[in-house]
PDB file of C-alpha atoms (C1' of nucleotides) in Angstrom:
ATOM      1  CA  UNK A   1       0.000   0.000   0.000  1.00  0.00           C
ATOM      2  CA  UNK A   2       1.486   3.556  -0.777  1.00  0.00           C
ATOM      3  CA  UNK A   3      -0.063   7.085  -0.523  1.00  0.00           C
ATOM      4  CA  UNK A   4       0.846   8.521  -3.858  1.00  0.00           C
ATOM      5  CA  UNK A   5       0.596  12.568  -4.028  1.00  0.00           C
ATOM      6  CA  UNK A   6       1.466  14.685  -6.990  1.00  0.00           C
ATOM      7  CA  UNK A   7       3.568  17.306  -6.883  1.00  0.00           C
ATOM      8  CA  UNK A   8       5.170  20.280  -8.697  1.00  0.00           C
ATOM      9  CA  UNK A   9       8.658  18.273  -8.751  1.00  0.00           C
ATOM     10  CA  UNK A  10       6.717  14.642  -9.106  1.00  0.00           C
ATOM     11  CA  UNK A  11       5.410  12.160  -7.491  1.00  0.00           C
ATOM     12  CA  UNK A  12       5.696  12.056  -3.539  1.00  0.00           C
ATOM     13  CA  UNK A  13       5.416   8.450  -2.416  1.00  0.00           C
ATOM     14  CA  UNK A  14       4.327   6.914   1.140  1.00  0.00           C
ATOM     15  CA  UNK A  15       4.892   3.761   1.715  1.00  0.00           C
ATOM     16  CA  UNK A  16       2.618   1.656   4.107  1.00  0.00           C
ATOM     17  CA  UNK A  17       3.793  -1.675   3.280  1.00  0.00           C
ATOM     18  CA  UNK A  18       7.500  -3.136   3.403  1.00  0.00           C
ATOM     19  CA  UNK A  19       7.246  -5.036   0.478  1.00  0.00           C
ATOM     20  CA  UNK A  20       6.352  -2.155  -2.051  1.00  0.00           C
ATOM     21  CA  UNK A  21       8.930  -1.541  -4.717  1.00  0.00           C
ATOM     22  CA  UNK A  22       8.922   2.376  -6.431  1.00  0.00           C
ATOM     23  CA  UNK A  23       9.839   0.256  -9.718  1.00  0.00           C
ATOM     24  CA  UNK A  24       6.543  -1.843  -9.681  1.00  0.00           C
ATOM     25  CA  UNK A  25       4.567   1.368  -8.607  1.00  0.00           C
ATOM     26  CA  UNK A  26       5.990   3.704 -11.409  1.00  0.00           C
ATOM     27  CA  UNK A  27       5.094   0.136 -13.731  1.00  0.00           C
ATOM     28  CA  UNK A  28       1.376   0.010 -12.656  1.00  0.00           C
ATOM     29  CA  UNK A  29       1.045   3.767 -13.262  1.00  0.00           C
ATOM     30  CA  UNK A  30       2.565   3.791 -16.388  1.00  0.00           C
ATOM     31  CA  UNK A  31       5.048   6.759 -15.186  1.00  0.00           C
ATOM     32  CA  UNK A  32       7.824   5.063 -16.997  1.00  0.00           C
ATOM     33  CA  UNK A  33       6.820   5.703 -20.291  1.00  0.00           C
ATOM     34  CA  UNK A  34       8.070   8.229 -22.409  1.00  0.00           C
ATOM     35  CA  UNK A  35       5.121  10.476 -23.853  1.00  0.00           C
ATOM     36  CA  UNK A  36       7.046  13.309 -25.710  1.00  0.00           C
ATOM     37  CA  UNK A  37       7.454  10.939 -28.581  1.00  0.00           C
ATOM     38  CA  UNK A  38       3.909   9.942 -28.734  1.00  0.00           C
ATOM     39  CA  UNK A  39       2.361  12.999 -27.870  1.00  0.00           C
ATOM     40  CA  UNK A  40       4.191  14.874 -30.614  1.00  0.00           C
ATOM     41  CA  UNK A  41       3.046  12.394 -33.323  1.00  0.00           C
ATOM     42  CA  UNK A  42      -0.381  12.821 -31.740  1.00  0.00           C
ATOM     43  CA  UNK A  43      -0.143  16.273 -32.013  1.00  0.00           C
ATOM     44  CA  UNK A  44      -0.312  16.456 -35.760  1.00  0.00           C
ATOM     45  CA  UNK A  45      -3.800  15.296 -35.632  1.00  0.00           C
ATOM     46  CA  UNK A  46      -5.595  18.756 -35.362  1.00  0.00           C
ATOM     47  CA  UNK A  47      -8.345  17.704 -32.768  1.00  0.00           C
ATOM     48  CA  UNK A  48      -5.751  16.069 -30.666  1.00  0.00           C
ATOM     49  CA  UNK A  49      -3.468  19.043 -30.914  1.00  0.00           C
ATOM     50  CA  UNK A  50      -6.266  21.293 -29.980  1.00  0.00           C
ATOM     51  CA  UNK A  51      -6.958  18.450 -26.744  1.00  0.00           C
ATOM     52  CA  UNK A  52      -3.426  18.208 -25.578  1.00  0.00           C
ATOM     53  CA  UNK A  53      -2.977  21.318 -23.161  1.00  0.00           C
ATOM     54  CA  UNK A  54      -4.958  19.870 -21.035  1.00  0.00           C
ATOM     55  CA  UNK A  55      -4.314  16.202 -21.843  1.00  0.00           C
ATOM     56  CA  UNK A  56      -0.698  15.794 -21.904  1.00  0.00           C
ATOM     57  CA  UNK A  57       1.012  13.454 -19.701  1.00  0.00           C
ATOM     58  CA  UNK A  58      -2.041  10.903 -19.562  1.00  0.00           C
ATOM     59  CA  UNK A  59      -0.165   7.585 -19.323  1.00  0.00           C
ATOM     60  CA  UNK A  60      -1.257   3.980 -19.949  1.00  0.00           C
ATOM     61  CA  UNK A  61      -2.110   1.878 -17.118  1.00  0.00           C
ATOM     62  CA  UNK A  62      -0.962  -1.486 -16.324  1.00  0.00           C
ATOM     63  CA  UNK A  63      -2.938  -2.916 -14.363  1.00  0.00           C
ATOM     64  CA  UNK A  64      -3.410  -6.082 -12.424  1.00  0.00           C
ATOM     65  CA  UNK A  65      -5.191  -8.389 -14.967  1.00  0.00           C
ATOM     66  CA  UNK A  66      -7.539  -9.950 -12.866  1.00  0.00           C
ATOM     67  CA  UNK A  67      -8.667  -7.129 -11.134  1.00  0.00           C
ATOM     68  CA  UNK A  68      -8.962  -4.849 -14.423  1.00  0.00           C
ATOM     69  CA  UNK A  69     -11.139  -7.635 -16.077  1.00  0.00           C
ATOM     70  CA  UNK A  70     -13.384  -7.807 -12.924  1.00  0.00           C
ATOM     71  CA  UNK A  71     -13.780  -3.928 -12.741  1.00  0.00           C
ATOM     72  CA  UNK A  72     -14.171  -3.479 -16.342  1.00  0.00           C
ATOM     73  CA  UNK A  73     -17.005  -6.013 -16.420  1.00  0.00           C
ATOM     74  CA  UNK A  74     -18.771  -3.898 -13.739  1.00  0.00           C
ATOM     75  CA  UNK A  75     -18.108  -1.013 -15.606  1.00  0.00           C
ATOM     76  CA  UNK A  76     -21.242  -1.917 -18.533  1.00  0.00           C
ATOM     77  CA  UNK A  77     -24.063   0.302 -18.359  1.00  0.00           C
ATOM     78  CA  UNK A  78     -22.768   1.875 -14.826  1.00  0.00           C
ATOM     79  CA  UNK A  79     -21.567   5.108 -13.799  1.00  0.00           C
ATOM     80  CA  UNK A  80     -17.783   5.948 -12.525  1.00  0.00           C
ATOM     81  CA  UNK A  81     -18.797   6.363  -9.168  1.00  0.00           C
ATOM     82  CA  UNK A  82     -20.386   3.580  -8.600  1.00  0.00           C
ATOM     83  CA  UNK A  83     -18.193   1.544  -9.896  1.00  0.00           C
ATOM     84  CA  UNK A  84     -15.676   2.707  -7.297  1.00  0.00           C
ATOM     85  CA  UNK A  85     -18.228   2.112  -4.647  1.00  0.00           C
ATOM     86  CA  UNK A  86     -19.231  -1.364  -5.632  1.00  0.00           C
ATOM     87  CA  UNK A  87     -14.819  -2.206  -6.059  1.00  0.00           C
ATOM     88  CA  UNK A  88     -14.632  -0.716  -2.784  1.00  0.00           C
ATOM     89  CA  UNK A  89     -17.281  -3.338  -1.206  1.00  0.00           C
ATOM     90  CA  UNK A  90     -16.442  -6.293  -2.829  1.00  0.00           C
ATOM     91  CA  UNK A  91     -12.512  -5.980  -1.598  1.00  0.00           C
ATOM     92  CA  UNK A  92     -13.775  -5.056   2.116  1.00  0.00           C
ATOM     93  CA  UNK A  93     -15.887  -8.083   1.916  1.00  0.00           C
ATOM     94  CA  UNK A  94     -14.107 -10.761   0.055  1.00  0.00           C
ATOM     95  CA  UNK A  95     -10.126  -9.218  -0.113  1.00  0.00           C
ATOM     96  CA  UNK A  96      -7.839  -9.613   2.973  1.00  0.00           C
ATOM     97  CA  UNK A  97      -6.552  -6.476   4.845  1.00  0.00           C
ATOM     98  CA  UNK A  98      -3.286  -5.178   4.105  1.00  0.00           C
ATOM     99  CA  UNK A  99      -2.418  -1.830   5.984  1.00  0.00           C
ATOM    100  CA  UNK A 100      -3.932   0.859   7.660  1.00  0.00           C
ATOM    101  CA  UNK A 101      -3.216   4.355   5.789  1.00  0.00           C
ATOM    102  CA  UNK A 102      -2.897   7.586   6.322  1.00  0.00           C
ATOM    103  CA  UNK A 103      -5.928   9.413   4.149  1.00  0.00           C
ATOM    104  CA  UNK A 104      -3.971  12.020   2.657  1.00  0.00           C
ATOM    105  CA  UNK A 105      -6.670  11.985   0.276  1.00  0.00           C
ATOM    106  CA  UNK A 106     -10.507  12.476   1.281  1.00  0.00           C
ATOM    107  CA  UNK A 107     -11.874  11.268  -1.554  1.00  0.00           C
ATOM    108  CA  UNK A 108     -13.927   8.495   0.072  1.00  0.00           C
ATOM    109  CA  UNK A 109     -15.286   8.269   3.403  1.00  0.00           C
ATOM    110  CA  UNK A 110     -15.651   4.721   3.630  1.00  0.00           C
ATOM    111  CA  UNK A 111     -13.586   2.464   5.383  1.00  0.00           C
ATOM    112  CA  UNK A 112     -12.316   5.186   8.015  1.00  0.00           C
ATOM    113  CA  UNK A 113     -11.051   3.537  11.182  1.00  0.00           C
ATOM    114  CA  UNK A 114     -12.135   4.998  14.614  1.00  0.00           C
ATOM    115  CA  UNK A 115      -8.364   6.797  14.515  1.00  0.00           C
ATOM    116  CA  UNK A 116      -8.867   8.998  11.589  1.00  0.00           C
ATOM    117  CA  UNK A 117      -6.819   6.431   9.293  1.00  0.00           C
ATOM    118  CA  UNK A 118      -8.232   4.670   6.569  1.00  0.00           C
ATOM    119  CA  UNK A 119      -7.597   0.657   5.893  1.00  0.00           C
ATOM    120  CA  UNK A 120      -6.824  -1.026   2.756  1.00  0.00           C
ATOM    121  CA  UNK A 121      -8.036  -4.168   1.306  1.00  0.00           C
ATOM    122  CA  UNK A 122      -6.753  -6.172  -2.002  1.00  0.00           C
ATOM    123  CA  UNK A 123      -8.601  -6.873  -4.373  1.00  0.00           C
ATOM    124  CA  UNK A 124     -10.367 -10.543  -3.945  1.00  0.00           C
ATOM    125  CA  UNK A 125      -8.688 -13.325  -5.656  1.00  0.00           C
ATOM    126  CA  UNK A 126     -10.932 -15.674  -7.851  1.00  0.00           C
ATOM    127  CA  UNK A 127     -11.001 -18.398  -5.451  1.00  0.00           C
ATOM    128  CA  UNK A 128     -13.005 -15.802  -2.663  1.00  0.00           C
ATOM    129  CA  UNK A 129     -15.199 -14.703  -5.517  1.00  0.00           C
ATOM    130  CA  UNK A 130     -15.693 -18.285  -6.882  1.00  0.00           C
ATOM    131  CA  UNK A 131     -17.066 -18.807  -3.588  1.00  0.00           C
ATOM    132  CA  UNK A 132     -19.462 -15.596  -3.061  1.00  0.00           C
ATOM    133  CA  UNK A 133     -23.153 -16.012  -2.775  1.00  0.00           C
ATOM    134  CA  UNK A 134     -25.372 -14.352  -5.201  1.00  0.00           C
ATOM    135  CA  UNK A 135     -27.197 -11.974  -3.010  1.00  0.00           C
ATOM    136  CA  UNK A 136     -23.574 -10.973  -1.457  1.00  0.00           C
ATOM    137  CA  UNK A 137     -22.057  -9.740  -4.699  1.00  0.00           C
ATOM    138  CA  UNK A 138     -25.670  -7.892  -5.322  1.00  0.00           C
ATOM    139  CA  UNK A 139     -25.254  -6.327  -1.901  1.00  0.00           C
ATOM    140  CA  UNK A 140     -21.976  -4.839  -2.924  1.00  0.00           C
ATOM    141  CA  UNK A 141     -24.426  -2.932  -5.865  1.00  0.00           C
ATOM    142  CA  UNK A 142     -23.335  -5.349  -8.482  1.00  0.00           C
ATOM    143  CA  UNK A 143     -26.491  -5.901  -9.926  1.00  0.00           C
ATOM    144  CA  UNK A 144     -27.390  -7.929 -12.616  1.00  0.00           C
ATOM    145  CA  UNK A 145     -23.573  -7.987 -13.213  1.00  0.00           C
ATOM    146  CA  UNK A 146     -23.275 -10.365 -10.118  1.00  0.00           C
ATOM    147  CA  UNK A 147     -23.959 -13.617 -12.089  1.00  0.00           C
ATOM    148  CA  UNK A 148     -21.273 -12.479 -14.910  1.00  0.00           C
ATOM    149  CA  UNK A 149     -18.697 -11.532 -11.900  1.00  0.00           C
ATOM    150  CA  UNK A 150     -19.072 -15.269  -9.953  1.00  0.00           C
ATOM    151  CA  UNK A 151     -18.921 -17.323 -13.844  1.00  0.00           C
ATOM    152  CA  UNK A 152     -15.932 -15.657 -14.319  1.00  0.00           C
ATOM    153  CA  UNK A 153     -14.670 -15.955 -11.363  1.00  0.00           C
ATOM    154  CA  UNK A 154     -15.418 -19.924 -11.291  1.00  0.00           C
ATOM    155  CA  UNK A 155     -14.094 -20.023 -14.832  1.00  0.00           C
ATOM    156  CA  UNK A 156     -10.530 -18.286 -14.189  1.00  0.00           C
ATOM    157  CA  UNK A 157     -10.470 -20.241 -10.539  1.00  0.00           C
ATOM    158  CA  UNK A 158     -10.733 -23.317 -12.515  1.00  0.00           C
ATOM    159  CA  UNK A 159      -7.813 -22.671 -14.534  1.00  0.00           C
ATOM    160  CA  UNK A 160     -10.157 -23.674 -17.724  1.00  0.00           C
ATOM    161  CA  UNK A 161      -9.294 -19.855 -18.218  1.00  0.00           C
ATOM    162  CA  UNK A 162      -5.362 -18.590 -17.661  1.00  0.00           C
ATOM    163  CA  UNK A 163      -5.052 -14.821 -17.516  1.00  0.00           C
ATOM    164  CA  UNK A 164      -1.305 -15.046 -17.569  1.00  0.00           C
ATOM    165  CA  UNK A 165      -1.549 -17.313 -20.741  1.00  0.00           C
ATOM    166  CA  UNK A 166      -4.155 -15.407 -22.356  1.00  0.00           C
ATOM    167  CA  UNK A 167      -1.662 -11.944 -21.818  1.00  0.00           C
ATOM    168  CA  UNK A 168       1.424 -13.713 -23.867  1.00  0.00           C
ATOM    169  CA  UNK A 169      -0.668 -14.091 -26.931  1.00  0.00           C
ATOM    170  CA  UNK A 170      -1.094 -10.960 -29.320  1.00  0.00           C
ATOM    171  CA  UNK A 171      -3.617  -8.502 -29.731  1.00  0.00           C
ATOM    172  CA  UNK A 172      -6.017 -10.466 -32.134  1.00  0.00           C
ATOM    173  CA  UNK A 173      -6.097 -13.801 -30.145  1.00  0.00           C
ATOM    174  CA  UNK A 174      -6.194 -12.673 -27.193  1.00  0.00           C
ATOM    175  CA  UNK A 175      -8.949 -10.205 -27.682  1.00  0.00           C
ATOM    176  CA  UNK A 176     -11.475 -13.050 -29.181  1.00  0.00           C
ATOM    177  CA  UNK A 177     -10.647 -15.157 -25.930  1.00  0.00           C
ATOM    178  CA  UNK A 178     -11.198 -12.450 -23.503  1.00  0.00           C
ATOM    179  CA  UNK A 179     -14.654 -11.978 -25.739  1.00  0.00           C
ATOM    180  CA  UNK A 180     -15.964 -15.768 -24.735  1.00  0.00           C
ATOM    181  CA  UNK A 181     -15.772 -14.506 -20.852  1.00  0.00           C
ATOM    182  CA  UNK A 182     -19.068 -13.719 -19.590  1.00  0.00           C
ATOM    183  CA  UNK A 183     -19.899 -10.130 -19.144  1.00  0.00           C
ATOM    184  CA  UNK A 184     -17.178  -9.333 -21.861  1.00  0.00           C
ATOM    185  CA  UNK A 185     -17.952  -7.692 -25.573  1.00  0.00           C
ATOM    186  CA  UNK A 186     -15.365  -5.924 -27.816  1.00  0.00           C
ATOM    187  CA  UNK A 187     -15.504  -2.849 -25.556  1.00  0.00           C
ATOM    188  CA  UNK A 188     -14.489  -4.345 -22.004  1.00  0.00           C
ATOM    189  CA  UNK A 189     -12.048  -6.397 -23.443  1.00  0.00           C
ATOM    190  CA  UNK A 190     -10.038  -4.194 -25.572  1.00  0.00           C
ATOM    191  CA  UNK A 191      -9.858  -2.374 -21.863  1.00  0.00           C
ATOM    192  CA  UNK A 192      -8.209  -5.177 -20.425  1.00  0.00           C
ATOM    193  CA  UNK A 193      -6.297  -5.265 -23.533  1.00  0.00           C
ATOM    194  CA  UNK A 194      -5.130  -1.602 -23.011  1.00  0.00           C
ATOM    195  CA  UNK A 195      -5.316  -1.133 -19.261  1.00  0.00           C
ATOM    196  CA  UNK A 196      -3.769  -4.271 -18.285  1.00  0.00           C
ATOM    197  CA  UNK A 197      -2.040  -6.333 -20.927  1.00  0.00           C
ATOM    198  CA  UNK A 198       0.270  -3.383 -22.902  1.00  0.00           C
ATOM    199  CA  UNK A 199      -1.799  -4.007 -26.351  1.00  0.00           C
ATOM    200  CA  UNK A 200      -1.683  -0.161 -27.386  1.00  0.00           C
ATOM    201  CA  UNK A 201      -3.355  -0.409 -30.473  1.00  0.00           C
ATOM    202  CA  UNK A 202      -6.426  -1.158 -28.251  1.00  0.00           C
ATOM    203  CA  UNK A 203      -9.329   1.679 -29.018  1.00  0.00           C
ATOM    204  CA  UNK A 204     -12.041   0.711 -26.416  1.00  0.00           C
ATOM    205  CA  UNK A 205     -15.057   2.383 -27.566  1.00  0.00           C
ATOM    206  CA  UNK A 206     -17.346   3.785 -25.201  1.00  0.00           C
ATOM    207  CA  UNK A 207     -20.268   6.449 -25.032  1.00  0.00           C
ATOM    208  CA  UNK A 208     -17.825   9.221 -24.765  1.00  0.00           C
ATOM    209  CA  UNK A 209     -15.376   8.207 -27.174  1.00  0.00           C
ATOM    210  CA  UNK A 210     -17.858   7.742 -29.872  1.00  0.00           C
ATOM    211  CA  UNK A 211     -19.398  10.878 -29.366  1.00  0.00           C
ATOM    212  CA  UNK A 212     -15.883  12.646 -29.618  1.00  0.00           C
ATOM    213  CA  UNK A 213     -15.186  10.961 -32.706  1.00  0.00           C
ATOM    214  CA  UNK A 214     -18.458  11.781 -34.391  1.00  0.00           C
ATOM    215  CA  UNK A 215     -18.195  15.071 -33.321  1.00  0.00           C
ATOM    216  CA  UNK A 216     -14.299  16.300 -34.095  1.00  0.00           C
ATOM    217  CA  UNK A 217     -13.974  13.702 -36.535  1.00  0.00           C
ATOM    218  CA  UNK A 218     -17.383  12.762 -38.379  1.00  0.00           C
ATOM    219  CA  UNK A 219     -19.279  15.816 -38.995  1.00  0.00           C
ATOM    220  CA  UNK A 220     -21.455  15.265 -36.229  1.00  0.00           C
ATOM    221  CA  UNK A 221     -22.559  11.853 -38.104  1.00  0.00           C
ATOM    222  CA  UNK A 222     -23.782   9.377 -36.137  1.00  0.00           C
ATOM    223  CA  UNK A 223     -21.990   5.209 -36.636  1.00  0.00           C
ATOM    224  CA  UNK A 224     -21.376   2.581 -35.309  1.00  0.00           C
ATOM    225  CA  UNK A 225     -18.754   1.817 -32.122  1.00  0.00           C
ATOM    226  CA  UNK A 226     -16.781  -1.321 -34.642  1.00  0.00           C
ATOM    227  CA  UNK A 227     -16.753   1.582 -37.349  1.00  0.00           C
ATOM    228  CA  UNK A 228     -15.011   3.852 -35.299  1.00  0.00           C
ATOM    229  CA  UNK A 229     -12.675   1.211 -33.601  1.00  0.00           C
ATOM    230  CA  UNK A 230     -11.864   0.177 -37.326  1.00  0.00           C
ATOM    231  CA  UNK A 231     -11.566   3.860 -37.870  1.00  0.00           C
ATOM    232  CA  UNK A 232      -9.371   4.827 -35.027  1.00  0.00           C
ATOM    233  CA  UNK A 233      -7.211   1.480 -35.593  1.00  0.00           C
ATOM    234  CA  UNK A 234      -6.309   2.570 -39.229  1.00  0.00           C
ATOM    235  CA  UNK A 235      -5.778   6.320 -38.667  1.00  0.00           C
ATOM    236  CA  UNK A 236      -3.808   6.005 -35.292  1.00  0.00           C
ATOM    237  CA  UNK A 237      -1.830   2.610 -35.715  1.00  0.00           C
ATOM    238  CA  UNK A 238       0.620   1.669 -32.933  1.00  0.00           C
ATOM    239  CA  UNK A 239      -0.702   4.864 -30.701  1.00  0.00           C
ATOM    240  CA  UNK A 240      -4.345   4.261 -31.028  1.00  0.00           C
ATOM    241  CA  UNK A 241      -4.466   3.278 -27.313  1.00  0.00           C
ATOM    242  CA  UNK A 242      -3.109   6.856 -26.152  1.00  0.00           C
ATOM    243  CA  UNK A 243      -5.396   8.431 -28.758  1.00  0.00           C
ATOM    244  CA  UNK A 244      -8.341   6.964 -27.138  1.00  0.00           C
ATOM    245  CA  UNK A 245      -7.316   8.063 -23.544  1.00  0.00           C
ATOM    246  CA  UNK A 246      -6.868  11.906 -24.858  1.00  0.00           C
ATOM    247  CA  UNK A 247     -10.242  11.393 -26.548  1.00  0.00           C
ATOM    248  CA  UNK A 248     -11.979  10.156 -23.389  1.00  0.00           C
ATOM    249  CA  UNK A 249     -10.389  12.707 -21.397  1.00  0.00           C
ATOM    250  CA  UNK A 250     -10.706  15.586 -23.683  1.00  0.00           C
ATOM    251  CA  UNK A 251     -14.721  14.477 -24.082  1.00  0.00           C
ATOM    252  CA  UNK A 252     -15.340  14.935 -20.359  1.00  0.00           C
ATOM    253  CA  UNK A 253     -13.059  18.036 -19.663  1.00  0.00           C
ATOM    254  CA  UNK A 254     -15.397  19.595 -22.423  1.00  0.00           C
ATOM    255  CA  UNK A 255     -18.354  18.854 -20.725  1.00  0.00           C
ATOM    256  CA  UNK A 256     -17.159  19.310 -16.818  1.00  0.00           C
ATOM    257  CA  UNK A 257     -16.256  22.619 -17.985  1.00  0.00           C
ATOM    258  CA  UNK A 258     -18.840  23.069 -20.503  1.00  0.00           C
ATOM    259  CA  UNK A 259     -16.777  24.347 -23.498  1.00  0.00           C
TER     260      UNK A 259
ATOM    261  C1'  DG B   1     -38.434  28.217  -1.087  1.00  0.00           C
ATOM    262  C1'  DT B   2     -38.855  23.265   0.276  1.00  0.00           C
ATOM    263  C1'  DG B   3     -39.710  18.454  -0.168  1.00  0.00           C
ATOM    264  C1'  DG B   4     -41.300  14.293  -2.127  1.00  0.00           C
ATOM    265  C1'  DA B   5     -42.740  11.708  -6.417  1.00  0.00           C
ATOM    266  C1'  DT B   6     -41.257  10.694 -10.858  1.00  0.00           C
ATOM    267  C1'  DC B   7     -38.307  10.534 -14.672  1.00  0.00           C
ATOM    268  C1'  DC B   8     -33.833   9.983 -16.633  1.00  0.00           C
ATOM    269  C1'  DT B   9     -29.104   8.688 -17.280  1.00  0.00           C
ATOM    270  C1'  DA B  10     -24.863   6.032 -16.667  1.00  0.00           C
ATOM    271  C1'  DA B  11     -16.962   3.196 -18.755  1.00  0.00           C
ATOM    272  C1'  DG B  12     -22.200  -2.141 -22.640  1.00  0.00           C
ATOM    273  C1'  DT B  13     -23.583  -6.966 -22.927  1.00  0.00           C
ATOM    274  C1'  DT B  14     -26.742 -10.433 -23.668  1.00  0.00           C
TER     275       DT B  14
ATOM    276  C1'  DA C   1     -33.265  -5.631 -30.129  1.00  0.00           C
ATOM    277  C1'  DA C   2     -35.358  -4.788 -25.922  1.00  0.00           C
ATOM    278  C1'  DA C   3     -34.072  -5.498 -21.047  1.00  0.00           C
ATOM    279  C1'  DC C   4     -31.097  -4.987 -17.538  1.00  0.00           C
ATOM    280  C1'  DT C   5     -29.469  -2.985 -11.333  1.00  0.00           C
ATOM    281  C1'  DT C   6     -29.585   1.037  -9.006  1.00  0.00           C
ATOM    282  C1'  DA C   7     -27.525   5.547  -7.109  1.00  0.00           C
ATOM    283  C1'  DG C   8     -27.957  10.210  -7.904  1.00  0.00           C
ATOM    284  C1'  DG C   9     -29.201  14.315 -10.369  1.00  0.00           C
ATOM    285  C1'  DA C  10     -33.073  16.804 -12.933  1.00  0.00           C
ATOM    286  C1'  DT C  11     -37.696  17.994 -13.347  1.00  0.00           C
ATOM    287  C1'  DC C  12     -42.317  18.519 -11.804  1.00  0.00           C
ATOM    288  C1'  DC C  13     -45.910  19.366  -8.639  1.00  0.00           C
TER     289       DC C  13
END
DNA sequence: GTGGATCCTAAGTT
DNA sequence: AAACTTAGGATCC
């Protein structure tokens, strides 16, 4: 567990747990990549250009595999919020307790302890979920998602389905077996595919994106989400993944600020 | 102006 | 291709 804080210089990093490495951490953030090189062959796409002063420096997650796949899949038809909440729940109730932290944050009052400090759970492994009655995933506001989030977790507790096997194989193969998973369509697995397994021609196509797209790049036309994946795939290549992020991001600064 | 009922939307998939 | 959980904001009385 760290406390991670940005500031003007970097990142500031607290650790709460002995085992944490800063090389693992700056991994799963995705601060080691480089992003001049990308950004400045972004940057000679007009609408991305016009995106970048307040995009620049979005990175590329790499997440835990499991744990992206599970949140992802709870992501369908949800809100962002929520989604936290109901990640928050289901490690409380089925992850194990690693560290009490300091909240140097105050984004979430759950889970404070009677001292002021805030605990920290991992996320559940398949086995815990495997084993998770129905009406206890729905009570951490899964759903009709909890049925999809106890298959696959029988099927990857199993081992019919390896995650670890599944991220050695490339972008096309892998992508049509994360796409047999319950709870998983083109959308929620290219996020795995992105977030988690370092395929960065990945384009996940949401609400947002699509309306972005139709909007800078379509004449306001309305399509399809595989037309614009096909789209964004062909006119972004390699960087299509980090396209996509400035795209999302750029969509919602424009309407939190209402530009 | 306030408060409760109702409607509507939200990181898609089946 | 309509149906899907459900929290939270918007709108209407």
């Amino acid at each position: 567990v760290a406390v991670v804080t940005q500031t003007p210089e970097g990142l500031a990093v607290q650790w709460e747990h002995s085992s944490g490495s800063p090389s693992a951490l700056r991994r799963h953030l995705g601060a080691d990549q480089r992003l001049a090189a990308s950004e400045a062959v972004l940057g000679r796409d007009p609408a991305i250009r016009r995106l970048l002063p307040y995009t620049s420096g979005i990175a590329l997650m790499r997440q835990e595999p499991w744990e992206c796949l599970v949140s992802f899949v709870i992501s369908a038809f949800n809100n962002i919020p929520k989604i936290g909440r109901s990640i928050e729940h289901l490690s409380r109730r089925f992850g194990e307790r690693i560290a009490a932290v300091d909240p140097a944050d105050t984004a979430t009052e759950a889970g404070r302890l009677q001292d002021g400090r805030r605990d920290a759970w991992s996320f559940p492994s398949p086995e815990r979920l495997a084993g998770a009655h129905l009406d206890e995933l729905r009570a951490c506001m899964l759903g009709y998602r909890a049925p999809y989030v106890r298959e696959l977790a029988a099927i990857v507790a199993s081992g019919r389905v390896d995650l670890a096997a599944i991220a050695r194989l490339p972008y096309g193969t892998a992508r049509r077996a994360l796409i047999e998973l319950p709870g998983v369509g083109e959308k929620v697995a290219d996020c795995v595919l992105l977030y988690s397994l370092g395929h960065r021609e990945a384009f996940p196509v949401d609400v947002w994106v699509q309306r972005a797209v139709e909007r800078w790049y379509f004449g306001g036309r309305s399509t399809t989400p595989r037309a614009i994946r096909a789209w964004a795939i062909d006119r972004f290549g390699p960087l299509a993944g980090y396209a996509q992020q400035h795209l999302f991001s750029g969509a919602r600064w424009v309407v939190k600020t209402r530009v």
